[in-house]
Short mmCIF file of N, CA, C and O in Angstrom, two decimals:
data_model
loop_
_atom_site.label_atom_id
_atom_site.label_comp_id
_atom_site.label_asym_id
_atom_site.label_seq_id
_atom_site.Cartn_x
_atom_site.Cartn_y
_atom_site.Cartn_z
N GLN A 1 2.88 34.69 -0.75
CA GLN A 1 2.35 33.66 -1.33
C GLN A 1 3.41 33.05 -1.95
O GLN A 1 4.22 33.58 -2.54
N VAL A 2 3.18 31.58 -1.89
CA VAL A 2 4.28 30.84 -2.57
C VAL A 2 3.50 30.12 -3.74
O VAL A 2 2.21 29.46 -3.71
N GLN A 3 3.99 30.23 -5.08
CA GLN A 3 3.30 29.54 -6.38
C GLN A 3 4.58 28.41 -6.64
O GLN A 3 5.69 28.52 -6.57
N LEU A 4 3.65 27.40 -6.80
CA LEU A 4 4.42 26.10 -7.26
C LEU A 4 4.10 25.84 -8.87
O LEU A 4 2.74 25.63 -9.18
N VAL A 5 4.93 25.58 -9.76
CA VAL A 5 4.67 25.26 -11.05
C VAL A 5 5.31 23.93 -11.55
O VAL A 5 6.44 23.93 -11.42
N GLU A 6 4.43 22.89 -11.93
CA GLU A 6 4.98 21.80 -12.27
C GLU A 6 5.08 21.62 -13.64
O GLU A 6 4.20 22.18 -14.43
N SER A 7 6.00 20.79 -13.92
CA SER A 7 6.26 20.26 -15.56
C SER A 7 6.68 19.08 -15.69
O SER A 7 7.33 18.44 -14.63
N GLY A 8 6.79 18.46 -16.72
CA GLY A 8 7.47 17.27 -17.11
C GLY A 8 6.68 15.95 -17.20
O GLY A 8 7.13 14.93 -17.46
N GLY A 9 5.26 16.29 -16.99
CA GLY A 9 4.15 15.17 -17.00
C GLY A 9 4.20 14.52 -18.51
O GLY A 9 4.42 15.47 -19.61
N GLY A 10 3.47 13.79 -18.78
CA GLY A 10 3.34 13.09 -19.95
C GLY A 10 2.97 11.55 -20.19
O GLY A 10 2.74 10.93 -18.94
N LEU A 11 2.86 11.08 -21.30
CA LEU A 11 2.55 9.73 -21.44
C LEU A 11 3.84 8.93 -21.80
O LEU A 11 4.67 9.21 -22.55
N VAL A 12 3.99 7.83 -21.09
CA VAL A 12 5.18 7.05 -21.07
C VAL A 12 4.73 5.51 -21.26
O VAL A 12 3.81 5.15 -20.52
N GLN A 13 5.54 4.57 -21.60
CA GLN A 13 5.27 3.06 -21.89
C GLN A 13 5.77 2.56 -20.61
O GLN A 13 6.64 3.10 -19.69
N PRO A 14 5.16 1.42 -20.04
CA PRO A 14 5.75 0.68 -18.85
C PRO A 14 7.28 0.47 -19.00
O PRO A 14 7.58 -0.02 -20.22
N GLY A 15 7.81 0.76 -18.13
CA GLY A 15 9.32 0.56 -17.85
C GLY A 15 10.10 1.80 -18.12
O GLY A 15 11.44 1.67 -18.22
N GLY A 16 9.30 2.79 -18.75
CA GLY A 16 9.91 4.18 -19.12
C GLY A 16 10.36 4.92 -18.10
O GLY A 16 9.99 4.64 -16.75
N SER A 17 10.69 6.25 -18.47
CA SER A 17 11.07 7.23 -17.19
C SER A 17 10.59 8.63 -17.85
O SER A 17 10.23 8.83 -18.73
N LEU A 18 10.24 9.39 -16.52
CA LEU A 18 9.99 10.60 -16.76
C LEU A 18 10.64 11.26 -15.46
O LEU A 18 10.84 10.92 -14.43
N ARG A 19 10.76 12.75 -15.62
CA ARG A 19 11.27 13.57 -14.78
C ARG A 19 10.43 14.76 -14.63
O ARG A 19 10.34 15.55 -15.58
N LEU A 20 9.81 14.78 -13.27
CA LEU A 20 9.04 16.02 -13.15
C LEU A 20 9.91 16.91 -12.39
O LEU A 20 10.66 16.62 -11.43
N SER A 21 9.26 18.33 -12.69
CA SER A 21 9.96 19.31 -12.02
C SER A 21 8.80 20.32 -11.29
O SER A 21 7.76 20.24 -11.61
N CYS A 22 9.27 20.93 -10.19
CA CYS A 22 8.35 21.66 -9.47
C CYS A 22 9.28 23.05 -9.16
O CYS A 22 10.10 22.75 -8.39
N ALA A 23 9.13 23.99 -9.56
CA ALA A 23 9.51 25.24 -9.38
C ALA A 23 8.73 26.27 -8.50
O ALA A 23 7.69 26.44 -8.57
N ALA A 24 9.47 26.78 -7.43
CA ALA A 24 8.78 27.43 -6.37
C ALA A 24 8.96 29.27 -6.41
O ALA A 24 10.45 29.31 -6.64
N SER A 25 8.21 29.79 -6.11
CA SER A 25 8.29 31.29 -6.08
C SER A 25 8.97 31.57 -4.80
O SER A 25 8.89 30.72 -3.87
N GLY A 26 9.39 32.81 -4.45
CA GLY A 26 10.00 33.34 -3.15
C GLY A 26 11.28 32.85 -2.88
O GLY A 26 11.88 32.08 -3.69
N LYS A 27 11.94 33.56 -1.94
CA LYS A 27 13.35 33.61 -1.40
C LYS A 27 13.67 32.55 -0.56
O LYS A 27 14.87 32.58 -0.09
N LEU A 28 12.59 31.88 0.09
CA LEU A 28 12.78 30.97 1.14
C LEU A 28 12.64 29.52 0.88
O LEU A 28 12.78 28.71 1.71
N PHE A 29 12.78 29.20 -0.41
CA PHE A 29 12.90 27.78 -0.75
C PHE A 29 13.61 26.95 -0.12
O PHE A 29 13.45 25.56 0.20
N SER A 30 15.00 27.55 0.28
CA SER A 30 15.94 26.46 0.91
C SER A 30 15.73 26.02 2.07
O SER A 30 16.05 24.92 2.55
N ILE A 31 14.58 26.63 2.75
CA ILE A 31 14.28 26.16 4.25
C ILE A 31 12.89 25.17 4.24
O ILE A 31 12.63 24.67 5.07
N TYR A 32 12.28 25.32 2.85
CA TYR A 32 11.00 24.37 2.93
C TYR A 32 11.35 22.67 2.72
O TYR A 32 12.31 22.35 2.20
N THR A 33 10.43 21.97 3.39
CA THR A 33 10.50 20.64 3.02
C THR A 33 9.43 20.53 1.69
O THR A 33 8.50 21.07 1.68
N MET A 34 10.02 20.01 0.70
CA MET A 34 9.28 19.82 -0.45
C MET A 34 8.77 18.36 -0.75
O MET A 34 9.65 17.47 -0.20
N GLY A 35 7.57 18.06 -1.42
CA GLY A 35 6.87 16.82 -1.40
C GLY A 35 6.31 16.68 -2.52
O GLY A 35 5.94 17.73 -3.23
N TRP A 36 6.17 15.48 -2.97
CA TRP A 36 5.19 14.95 -4.13
C TRP A 36 4.02 14.11 -3.64
O TRP A 36 4.60 13.11 -2.76
N TYR A 37 2.99 14.36 -4.00
CA TYR A 37 1.83 13.41 -3.95
C TYR A 37 1.11 13.32 -5.41
O TYR A 37 1.58 13.54 -6.34
N ARG A 38 0.25 12.24 -5.36
CA ARG A 38 -0.25 11.67 -6.47
C ARG A 38 -1.94 11.16 -6.17
O ARG A 38 -2.02 10.72 -4.82
N GLN A 39 -2.54 11.56 -7.07
CA GLN A 39 -3.87 10.90 -6.88
C GLN A 39 -4.44 10.34 -8.36
O GLN A 39 -4.59 11.01 -9.37
N ALA A 40 -4.99 8.82 -8.23
CA ALA A 40 -5.34 8.37 -9.39
C ALA A 40 -7.00 8.42 -9.46
O ALA A 40 -7.49 8.69 -8.16
N PRO A 41 -7.55 8.40 -10.58
CA PRO A 41 -9.15 8.47 -10.59
C PRO A 41 -9.52 7.35 -9.50
O PRO A 41 -8.99 6.00 -9.47
N GLY A 42 -10.49 7.75 -8.79
CA GLY A 42 -11.22 6.84 -7.86
C GLY A 42 -10.38 6.42 -6.45
O GLY A 42 -10.94 5.65 -5.66
N LYS A 43 -9.23 7.07 -6.43
CA LYS A 43 -8.28 6.90 -5.39
C LYS A 43 -8.31 8.20 -4.55
O LYS A 43 -8.23 9.20 -4.89
N GLN A 44 -7.69 8.02 -3.10
CA GLN A 44 -7.27 9.11 -2.29
C GLN A 44 -6.19 9.41 -2.89
O GLN A 44 -5.49 8.82 -3.28
N ARG A 45 -5.77 10.74 -2.56
CA ARG A 45 -4.47 11.33 -2.78
C ARG A 45 -3.35 10.72 -1.77
O ARG A 45 -3.76 10.35 -0.72
N GLU A 46 -2.45 10.23 -2.29
CA GLU A 46 -1.42 9.50 -1.42
C GLU A 46 -0.11 10.22 -1.56
O GLU A 46 0.49 10.83 -2.52
N TRP A 47 0.68 10.10 -0.52
CA TRP A 47 2.06 10.64 -0.60
C TRP A 47 3.09 10.05 -1.15
O TRP A 47 3.15 8.71 -1.07
N VAL A 48 3.92 10.42 -1.97
CA VAL A 48 4.90 9.64 -2.76
C VAL A 48 6.44 9.93 -2.26
O VAL A 48 6.94 8.99 -2.07
N ALA A 49 6.69 11.11 -2.10
CA ALA A 49 8.28 11.38 -1.47
C ALA A 49 8.25 12.76 -0.86
O ALA A 49 7.68 13.77 -1.19
N ALA A 50 9.24 13.02 -0.01
CA ALA A 50 9.59 14.32 0.60
C ALA A 50 11.10 14.54 0.55
O ALA A 50 11.75 13.65 0.74
N ILE A 51 11.39 15.79 0.66
CA ILE A 51 12.76 16.00 0.80
C ILE A 51 12.89 17.47 1.81
O ILE A 51 12.27 18.33 1.52
N THR A 52 13.77 17.06 2.68
CA THR A 52 13.97 18.22 3.78
C THR A 52 15.04 19.35 3.28
O THR A 52 15.49 19.14 2.14
N ASN A 53 15.11 20.24 4.11
CA ASN A 53 15.98 21.64 3.80
C ASN A 53 17.37 21.16 3.76
O ASN A 53 18.29 21.76 2.90
N ASP A 54 17.91 19.86 4.43
CA ASP A 54 19.01 19.40 4.38
C ASP A 54 19.31 18.22 3.41
O ASP A 54 20.48 17.66 3.18
N GLY A 55 18.28 17.91 2.58
CA GLY A 55 18.43 16.95 1.52
C GLY A 55 18.01 15.40 2.10
O GLY A 55 18.09 14.55 1.08
N THR A 56 17.50 15.19 2.98
CA THR A 56 17.14 14.20 3.58
C THR A 56 15.92 13.57 2.76
O THR A 56 14.87 14.42 2.73
N THR A 57 15.94 12.53 2.26
CA THR A 57 14.57 12.14 1.48
C THR A 57 13.91 10.86 2.10
O THR A 57 14.62 10.08 2.83
N ASN A 58 12.76 10.76 1.88
CA ASN A 58 11.76 9.72 2.16
C ASN A 58 10.93 9.29 0.84
O ASN A 58 10.40 10.16 0.47
N TYR A 59 10.72 8.05 0.89
CA TYR A 59 9.72 7.69 -0.18
C TYR A 59 8.77 6.55 0.29
O TYR A 59 9.00 6.03 1.48
N ALA A 60 7.60 6.63 -0.28
CA ALA A 60 6.54 5.59 -0.15
C ALA A 60 7.13 4.27 -0.48
O ALA A 60 8.04 4.23 -1.58
N GLY A 61 6.81 3.24 0.19
CA GLY A 61 7.16 1.88 -0.26
C GLY A 61 6.90 1.75 -1.56
O GLY A 61 7.51 0.75 -2.42
N SER A 62 5.90 2.17 -2.26
CA SER A 62 5.34 1.69 -3.59
C SER A 62 6.17 2.14 -4.71
O SER A 62 6.33 1.74 -5.72
N VAL A 63 7.01 3.13 -4.50
CA VAL A 63 7.89 3.83 -5.24
C VAL A 63 9.46 3.92 -5.00
O VAL A 63 10.31 4.25 -5.70
N LYS A 64 9.81 3.31 -3.79
CA LYS A 64 11.09 3.02 -3.20
C LYS A 64 12.02 2.29 -4.24
O LYS A 64 11.54 1.24 -4.63
N GLY A 65 13.07 2.83 -4.49
CA GLY A 65 14.03 2.07 -5.58
C GLY A 65 13.70 2.47 -6.90
O GLY A 65 14.59 2.06 -7.70
N ARG A 66 12.81 3.09 -7.36
CA ARG A 66 12.35 3.46 -8.79
C ARG A 66 12.37 5.08 -8.86
O ARG A 66 12.77 5.40 -9.91
N PHE A 67 11.96 5.56 -7.89
CA PHE A 67 11.85 7.28 -7.89
C PHE A 67 13.08 7.71 -7.18
O PHE A 67 13.48 7.23 -6.09
N THR A 68 13.51 8.92 -7.52
CA THR A 68 14.63 9.71 -6.54
C THR A 68 14.06 11.11 -6.69
O THR A 68 13.82 11.70 -7.73
N LEU A 69 14.07 11.66 -5.67
CA LEU A 69 13.95 13.02 -5.36
C LEU A 69 14.91 13.89 -5.26
O LEU A 69 16.00 13.53 -4.52
N ALA A 70 15.27 15.01 -5.69
CA ALA A 70 16.32 15.97 -5.47
C ALA A 70 15.95 17.41 -5.52
O ALA A 70 14.59 17.55 -6.13
N ARG A 71 16.71 18.45 -5.06
CA ARG A 71 16.44 19.80 -5.13
C ARG A 71 17.73 20.68 -5.48
O ARG A 71 18.82 20.24 -5.16
N ASP A 72 17.44 21.64 -6.13
CA ASP A 72 18.32 22.48 -6.64
C ASP A 72 18.06 23.94 -6.02
O ASP A 72 16.93 24.58 -6.65
N ASN A 73 18.37 24.20 -4.98
CA ASN A 73 18.13 25.57 -4.09
C ASN A 73 18.46 26.64 -5.05
O ASN A 73 17.58 27.76 -4.65
N ALA A 74 19.21 26.82 -5.81
CA ALA A 74 19.74 27.91 -6.52
C ALA A 74 18.79 28.25 -7.53
O ALA A 74 18.60 29.44 -7.90
N LYS A 75 18.13 27.05 -8.09
CA LYS A 75 16.81 27.29 -9.00
C LYS A 75 15.51 27.29 -8.23
O LYS A 75 14.36 27.27 -8.89
N SER A 76 15.54 27.02 -6.89
CA SER A 76 14.29 26.74 -6.24
C SER A 76 13.35 25.92 -7.24
O SER A 76 11.92 25.95 -6.96
N THR A 77 13.90 24.63 -7.05
CA THR A 77 13.40 23.86 -8.00
C THR A 77 13.69 22.28 -7.10
O THR A 77 14.63 21.86 -6.80
N VAL A 78 12.36 21.45 -7.08
CA VAL A 78 12.64 20.05 -6.91
C VAL A 78 12.16 19.14 -7.96
O VAL A 78 11.56 19.55 -9.01
N TYR A 79 12.88 17.97 -8.36
CA TYR A 79 12.91 17.11 -9.41
C TYR A 79 12.50 15.82 -8.64
O TYR A 79 12.90 15.33 -7.66
N LEU A 80 11.70 15.26 -9.27
CA LEU A 80 11.33 13.68 -9.00
C LEU A 80 11.60 12.80 -10.47
O LEU A 80 10.99 13.03 -11.46
N GLN A 81 12.69 12.19 -10.39
CA GLN A 81 13.11 11.38 -11.35
C GLN A 81 12.40 10.03 -11.03
O GLN A 81 12.35 9.24 -10.13
N MET A 82 11.69 9.70 -12.25
CA MET A 82 10.74 8.33 -12.16
C MET A 82 11.17 7.43 -13.08
O MET A 82 10.91 7.56 -14.18
N ASN A 83 11.89 6.21 -12.64
CA ASN A 83 12.22 5.21 -13.56
C ASN A 83 11.22 3.92 -13.25
O ASN A 83 10.59 3.84 -12.28
N SER A 84 11.38 2.99 -14.19
CA SER A 84 10.80 1.71 -14.18
C SER A 84 9.36 2.08 -14.04
O SER A 84 8.57 1.41 -13.27
N LEU A 85 8.74 2.85 -14.64
CA LEU A 85 7.47 3.20 -14.41
C LEU A 85 6.21 2.07 -14.81
O LEU A 85 6.50 1.32 -15.64
N LYS A 86 5.24 2.03 -13.98
CA LYS A 86 4.27 1.15 -14.04
C LYS A 86 2.95 1.49 -14.48
O LYS A 86 2.62 2.78 -14.06
N PRO A 87 2.07 0.83 -14.90
CA PRO A 87 0.63 1.46 -15.03
C PRO A 87 0.21 1.97 -13.69
O PRO A 87 -0.71 2.98 -13.76
N ASP A 88 0.16 1.44 -12.61
CA ASP A 88 -0.18 1.84 -11.27
C ASP A 88 0.21 3.17 -10.98
O ASP A 88 -0.01 3.88 -10.01
N ASP A 89 1.37 3.73 -11.74
CA ASP A 89 1.95 5.11 -11.21
C ASP A 89 1.17 6.06 -11.93
O ASP A 89 1.35 7.27 -11.50
N THR A 90 0.29 5.53 -12.66
CA THR A 90 -0.62 6.74 -13.50
C THR A 90 -1.51 7.39 -12.49
O THR A 90 -2.11 6.91 -11.74
N ALA A 91 -1.24 8.70 -12.66
CA ALA A 91 -2.02 9.52 -11.64
C ALA A 91 -1.70 11.09 -11.99
O ALA A 91 -0.99 11.39 -12.93
N VAL A 92 -2.33 11.91 -11.10
CA VAL A 92 -1.99 13.58 -11.29
C VAL A 92 -1.17 13.56 -10.33
O VAL A 92 -1.30 13.26 -8.95
N TYR A 93 0.08 14.01 -10.27
CA TYR A 93 0.98 14.36 -9.64
C TYR A 93 1.08 15.97 -9.03
O TYR A 93 1.21 16.71 -9.86
N TYR A 94 1.12 16.13 -7.81
CA TYR A 94 0.93 17.46 -7.02
C TYR A 94 2.43 17.62 -6.22
O TYR A 94 2.70 16.77 -5.47
N CYS A 95 3.01 18.86 -6.60
CA CYS A 95 4.08 19.48 -5.74
C CYS A 95 3.51 20.10 -4.39
O CYS A 95 2.40 20.76 -4.45
N HIS A 96 4.31 19.65 -3.46
CA HIS A 96 3.92 20.23 -2.00
C HIS A 96 4.80 21.14 -1.50
O HIS A 96 6.14 20.51 -1.61
N ALA A 97 4.52 22.14 -0.70
CA ALA A 97 5.76 22.94 0.04
C ALA A 97 5.21 23.09 1.33
O ALA A 97 4.03 23.70 1.71
N ASP A 98 5.77 22.67 2.16
CA ASP A 98 5.70 22.79 3.61
C ASP A 98 6.54 24.04 4.30
O ASP A 98 7.78 23.97 4.35
N THR A 99 6.12 25.15 4.42
CA THR A 99 6.96 26.44 4.64
C THR A 99 7.17 26.50 6.18
O THR A 99 7.64 27.69 6.77
N TYR A 100 6.55 25.86 7.03
CA TYR A 100 6.57 25.69 8.58
C TYR A 100 5.88 26.93 9.02
O TYR A 100 6.32 27.41 9.99
N THR A 101 4.93 27.38 8.30
CA THR A 101 4.06 28.61 8.96
C THR A 101 2.72 27.90 8.97
O THR A 101 2.70 26.57 8.71
N THR A 102 1.66 28.83 9.00
CA THR A 102 0.40 28.32 9.11
C THR A 102 -0.18 27.94 7.62
O THR A 102 -1.33 27.42 7.71
N SER A 103 0.56 28.15 6.67
CA SER A 103 0.25 27.99 5.33
C SER A 103 1.12 26.87 4.70
O SER A 103 2.28 26.88 5.02
N ASP A 104 0.36 25.96 3.88
CA ASP A 104 1.07 25.27 3.10
C ASP A 104 0.56 25.57 1.55
O ASP A 104 -0.58 25.91 1.36
N TYR A 105 1.26 24.93 0.56
CA TYR A 105 1.15 25.13 -0.90
C TYR A 105 1.11 23.84 -1.79
O TYR A 105 1.88 23.22 -1.42
N TRP A 106 0.26 24.09 -2.72
CA TRP A 106 0.14 23.09 -3.61
C TRP A 106 0.44 23.58 -5.03
O TRP A 106 -0.20 24.52 -5.48
N GLY A 107 0.87 22.78 -5.96
CA GLY A 107 0.72 22.94 -7.22
C GLY A 107 -0.40 22.50 -7.95
O GLY A 107 -1.14 21.83 -7.31
N GLN A 108 -0.72 22.93 -9.30
CA GLN A 108 -1.83 22.61 -9.78
C GLN A 108 -1.95 21.16 -10.30
O GLN A 108 -3.12 20.71 -10.85
N GLY A 109 -0.76 20.26 -10.37
CA GLY A 109 -0.90 19.00 -10.75
C GLY A 109 -0.42 18.67 -12.05
O GLY A 109 -0.57 19.86 -13.24
N THR A 110 0.42 17.71 -12.49
CA THR A 110 0.75 17.45 -13.67
C THR A 110 0.31 15.78 -14.01
O THR A 110 0.53 15.03 -12.99
N GLN A 111 -0.28 15.63 -15.41
CA GLN A 111 -0.57 14.46 -15.42
C GLN A 111 0.54 13.44 -15.98
O GLN A 111 1.21 13.82 -16.79
N VAL A 112 0.56 12.20 -15.12
CA VAL A 112 1.56 11.09 -15.48
C VAL A 112 0.79 9.85 -16.08
O VAL A 112 -0.02 9.45 -15.26
N THR A 113 1.10 9.33 -17.30
CA THR A 113 0.03 8.15 -17.84
C THR A 113 1.03 7.18 -18.23
O THR A 113 2.02 7.53 -18.92
N VAL A 114 0.88 6.20 -17.70
CA VAL A 114 1.77 4.93 -18.03
C VAL A 114 0.90 3.98 -18.66
O VAL A 114 0.32 3.41 -18.07
N SER A 115 1.20 3.74 -20.13
CA SER A 115 0.29 2.65 -20.75
C SER A 115 1.18 2.46 -22.08
O SER A 115 1.83 3.16 -22.51
N SER A 116 0.77 1.16 -22.44
CA SER A 116 1.33 0.60 -23.73
C SER A 116 0.34 1.03 -24.86
O SER A 116 0.83 0.74 -26.23
#
C-alpha cells in the first residue's frame, strides 16, 4: 500500500503564494508519476499538474506560468509551488500517485483558500 500525506494548505490573499507538499510511503517513489488534482465546491475534480519519474512536468492551462511542480526522490516527496494565487484556485487539492500497476493512490486532500 502507498500512503500519501499532504501538507501546506491554508488561507492566502489573492496574489499570494503557498507550497504544497505530498510525502509518499514506500521505496519505489522514484519511478512513480506524481500528480496534483483539485476540486472546488460544485465542480468536478480537475487535473492540475503532473511530474514523471524523469522530472518532466505538465500543467493545466489554468495554472501554467503560476504553479511549479518538483520532486525530491530522496525524501519521496513532491512539491507544488503556487504563486500569484487567484480566488478561482480555491479548492481541495489532492496528491495522486500512478504506480504503473493495477492500483493508484490518492491523498486525503488539503484545503487551499484564496480570499481577501
